[in-house]
Coordinates of C-alpha atoms in Angstrom, one line a residue:
M5 CA 83.5 27.7 90.1
S6 CA 81.7 30.1 87.7
N7 CA 78.0 30.6 88.0
K8 CA 77.7 31.8 84.4
N9 CA 75.5 29.8 82.1
P10 CA 77.7 28.5 79.2
A11 CA 74.8 28.9 76.8
Q12 CA 74.3 32.6 77.8
T13 CA 78.0 33.2 77.5
E14 CA 78.0 31.8 74.0
D15 CA 74.9 33.9 73.1
N16 CA 76.7 37.0 74.4
R17 CA 79.7 36.3 72.2
L18 CA 77.5 35.7 69.2
N19 CA 75.6 39.0 69.8
E20 CA 78.9 40.9 70.3
H21 CA 80.3 39.4 67.1
Q22 CA 77.1 40.3 65.2
S23 CA 77.1 43.9 66.5
N24 CA 80.6 44.3 65.2
D25 CA 79.4 43.3 61.7
Q26 CA 77.0 46.3 61.4
F27 CA 77.0 50.0 62.0
D28 CA 75.6 51.1 65.3
I29 CA 74.0 54.4 64.7
N30 CA 71.8 54.5 67.7
E31 CA 74.3 56.4 69.8
S32 CA 72.8 59.0 72.2
S33 CA 75.9 60.4 73.9
Y34 CA 78.2 61.4 71.1
K35 CA 79.1 65.0 70.4
T36 CA 77.3 67.0 67.7
S37 CA 79.3 70.2 67.5
H38 CA 81.1 71.5 64.5
A39 CA 84.4 70.2 65.9
A40 CA 82.9 66.8 66.4
V41 CA 81.6 66.7 62.8
R42 CA 85.1 67.7 61.6
K43 CA 86.6 64.8 63.6
A44 CA 84.1 62.4 62.1
R45 CA 85.2 63.5 58.6
R46 CA 88.9 62.8 59.5
F47 CA 88.1 59.3 60.9
A48 CA 85.9 58.6 57.8
L49 CA 88.7 59.7 55.5
Q50 CA 91.1 57.2 57.1
G51 CA 88.5 54.5 57.0
L52 CA 87.6 55.1 53.4
Y53 CA 91.3 55.2 52.5
E54 CA 91.7 51.7 54.0
W55 CA 88.6 50.5 52.2
L56 CA 89.7 51.9 48.9
M57 CA 93.1 50.2 49.2
T58 CA 91.6 46.8 50.1
D59 CA 88.1 45.6 49.3
H60 CA 87.2 48.3 46.7
R61 CA 90.5 47.8 44.8
F62 CA 90.0 44.0 44.8
E63 CA 86.5 44.5 43.4
Q64 CA 87.8 46.8 40.7
M65 CA 90.4 44.2 39.8
G66 CA 87.9 41.4 39.6
Q67 CA 89.3 39.7 42.7
G68 CA 86.2 39.8 44.9
E69 CA 87.3 36.6 46.6
W70 CA 90.0 38.7 48.4
K71 CA 87.4 41.0 50.0
A72 CA 87.7 40.7 53.7
N73 CA 87.7 44.3 55.0
P74 CA 84.1 45.8 54.7
P75 CA 83.4 49.3 55.9
H76 CA 81.6 48.2 59.0
D77 CA 84.6 46.2 60.2
I78 CA 86.8 49.2 59.6
A79 CA 84.5 51.3 61.7
A80 CA 84.3 48.8 64.5
R81 CA 88.1 48.6 64.7
T82 CA 88.4 52.3 64.6
R83 CA 86.0 52.7 67.5
A84 CA 87.8 49.9 69.5
T85 CA 91.3 51.5 69.1
N86 CA 90.5 55.2 69.4
A87 CA 88.9 57.6 71.9
M88 CA 85.7 58.5 70.0
H89 CA 83.9 60.4 72.8
T90 CA 84.5 63.7 71.0
V91 CA 83.5 62.5 67.6
H92 CA 80.1 62.8 66.0
L93 CA 79.6 59.0 65.7
G94 CA 76.3 59.3 63.9
Y95 CA 77.8 61.3 61.1
Y96 CA 81.0 59.1 61.1
H97 CA 78.8 56.0 60.6
T98 CA 76.8 57.7 57.9
L99 CA 79.8 58.6 55.9
M100 CA 81.3 55.1 56.3
R101 CA 78.1 53.4 55.4
E102 CA 76.6 55.5 52.6
I103 CA 79.8 56.6 50.6
P104 CA 80.7 52.9 49.8
E105 CA 77.0 52.3 48.9
Q106 CA 77.0 55.3 46.6
I107 CA 80.6 54.9 45.3
T108 CA 79.5 54.4 41.6
D109 CA 77.4 57.5 41.5
L110 CA 79.9 59.6 43.4
E111 CA 82.8 58.6 41.3
A112 CA 80.8 59.3 38.1
L113 CA 80.2 62.9 39.4
I114 CA 83.9 63.4 40.2
A115 CA 85.2 61.9 37.0
Q116 CA 83.3 64.5 34.9
H117 CA 85.7 67.2 36.3
L118 CA 89.0 65.3 36.2
D119 CA 91.6 65.5 33.5
R120 CA 92.6 61.9 34.1
A121 CA 91.1 58.6 35.0
I122 CA 89.8 58.5 38.6
D123 CA 92.0 55.5 39.4
K124 CA 95.1 57.6 38.5
I125 CA 94.6 60.1 41.3
D126 CA 96.2 59.7 44.7
M127 CA 94.1 57.6 47.1
V128 CA 93.9 60.3 49.7
E129 CA 92.7 62.8 47.2
H130 CA 90.2 60.2 46.0
A131 CA 88.8 59.8 49.6
V132 CA 88.7 63.6 50.1
L133 CA 86.7 64.1 46.9
L134 CA 84.3 61.2 47.8
I135 CA 83.5 62.9 51.1
G136 CA 83.1 66.3 49.5
A137 CA 80.9 65.0 46.6
Y138 CA 78.8 63.1 49.1
E139 CA 78.2 66.1 51.3
L140 CA 77.4 68.4 48.4
K141 CA 74.9 65.8 47.1
N142 CA 73.3 64.6 50.4
S143 CA 74.2 66.9 53.3
L144 CA 72.2 69.8 52.2
H145 CA 72.0 71.2 55.7
I146 CA 75.7 72.0 55.4
P147 CA 76.4 75.2 53.4
Y148 CA 78.4 74.5 50.2
K149 CA 81.2 76.9 51.3
V150 CA 81.6 74.9 54.5
V151 CA 81.9 71.6 52.5
L152 CA 84.6 73.2 50.2
D153 CA 86.5 74.5 53.2
E154 CA 86.4 71.2 55.0
A155 CA 87.6 69.4 52.0
M156 CA 90.6 71.7 51.8
K157 CA 91.3 71.1 55.5
L158 CA 91.2 67.4 55.0
N159 CA 93.7 67.6 52.2
T160 CA 95.9 69.9 54.3
H161 CA 95.8 67.4 57.2
F162 CA 96.3 64.2 55.2
G163 CA 97.1 65.0 51.5
A164 CA 100.1 66.1 49.5
T165 CA 101.2 69.7 49.3
D166 CA 100.1 70.4 45.7
A167 CA 96.9 68.3 45.9
H168 CA 94.9 71.4 46.9
K169 CA 94.9 72.6 43.3
L170 CA 93.0 69.4 42.1
I171 CA 90.7 69.4 45.2
N172 CA 89.8 73.1 44.8
A173 CA 89.1 72.8 41.1
V174 CA 87.0 69.7 41.3
M175 CA 85.0 70.8 44.4
D176 CA 84.2 74.2 42.8
K177 CA 82.8 72.5 39.7
L178 CA 80.9 70.0 41.8
A179 CA 79.4 72.8 43.9
A180 CA 78.2 74.7 40.8
Q181 CA 76.6 71.4 39.6
L182 CA 75.1 70.1 42.8
R183 CA 74.3 73.3 44.7
T184 CA 73.4 75.6 41.8
V185 CA 70.9 77.8 43.7
E186 CA 73.3 78.4 46.6
V187 CA 76.2 79.2 44.3
E188 CA 74.2 81.5 42.1
A189 CA 72.8 83.3 45.1
D190 CA 76.3 83.8 46.4
T191 CA 77.9 84.9 43.2
G192 CA 75.0 87.3 42.2
T193 CA 73.8 85.3 39.2
G194 CA 70.6 83.9 40.7
Y195 CA 67.0 84.8 39.9
K196 CA 66.4 87.0 42.9
H197 CA 69.6 89.0 42.2
K198 CA 68.6 89.4 38.6
K199 CA 65.2 90.6 39.6
Q200 CA 66.7 93.1 42.0
Q201 CA 69.0 94.3 39.3
H202 CA 66.1 94.8 36.9
F203 CA 64.2 96.7 39.6
Q204 CA 67.2 98.9 40.2
Q205 CA 67.6 99.6 36.5
Q206 CA 64.0 100.6 36.2
Q207 CA 64.4 103.0 39.2
S208 CA 67.6 104.4 37.6
Q209 CA 65.8 105.0 34.3
S210 CA 62.9 106.7 36.0
A211 CA 65.4 108.9 37.8
D212 CA 67.1 109.8 34.6
E213 CA 63.8 110.6 32.8
A214 CA 62.6 112.9 35.6
P215 CA 65.1 115.8 34.9
M216 CA 64.3 115.5 31.2
V217 CA 60.6 116.1 31.9
A218 CA 61.4 119.0 34.2
T219 CA 63.6 120.5 31.5
E220 CA 60.8 120.2 29.0
S221 CA 58.3 121.8 31.4
A222 CA 60.8 124.6 32.0
S223 CA 61.1 125.1 28.3
D224 CA 57.4 125.2 27.9
E225 CA 57.1 127.6 30.7
T226 CA 59.8 129.8 29.1
A227 CA 58.1 129.6 25.8
D228 CA 54.7 130.5 27.4
G229 CA 56.4 133.3 29.3
S230 CA 58.0 134.7 26.1
S231 CA 54.6 134.6 24.3
A232 CA 52.9 136.3 27.2
E233 CA 55.6 139.0 27.3
Q234 CA 55.3 139.5 23.6
S235 CA 51.6 139.9 23.8
S236 CA 52.0 142.3 26.7
N237 CA 54.5 144.4 24.6
E238 CA 52.2 144.4 21.7
I239 CA 49.3 145.7 23.9
S240 CA 51.6 148.3 25.3
E241 CA 52.6 149.5 21.8
V242 CA 49.0 149.7 20.8
S243 CA 48.1 151.8 23.9
R244 CA 51.0 154.1 23.2
Q245 CA 49.9 155.0 19.7
P246 CA 48.3 158.5 19.7
K247 CA 44.5 158.6 19.3
L248 CA 43.1 160.3 16.3
R249 CA 41.4 163.6 17.2
I250 CA 38.1 164.4 15.8
G251 CA 38.1 167.8 14.3
L252 CA 35.4 170.3 15.3
K253 CA 33.5 172.1 12.7
P254 CA 33.8 176.0 12.8
K255 CA 30.8 177.9 13.9
K256 CA 29.1 179.8 11.3

């Protein structure tokens, strides 16, 4: 005979069901290394792909009554069916929670740099660009070059062969738009670089003017030397002229 209280058992079931309906970001034992963050992106891409194909698509089609696959349910199933001990769970939950919340703004950013409607691109590419746009916009602690590189790696792992052209083109433009200071500093078009260039130009001009001043001084010295030599020659000529002799009167 079981000693468990039926009421407590039911409460535990309710609590367990409730915990599956929301993101648990209070993990303390997950990995936080670069590799763990990369794995978080990969699981997030798969989760976002599933969400884009179900609830988000139904919402875009005006069939909200079919929505039954929210992001937190996808995350809960993912954690239940995969070994996640090497994944940065905090970052995984952040991506799965905040990207769907910011979907309108992120898609607007991406759409500016597409040559077609955003619903016409492949769903994997869509998910890759959402993660990349989110990180450029919100994860400022991650250098923009790392974000671009990780987006290309996601496409290599999950996307089509030729999709890298679209991903690369859109991500480059998004980086220039969202990480202007970083990109300018890296490409040599930023304020500090321009100031340094101006300083170097001033130094170069000063170096170019110095020989000219020296040449002018040498010319002046030469001219002064010629004048002095001429004066010396004139004095010598005067000294060489015979002196007039005073005639003596004859004695008477």
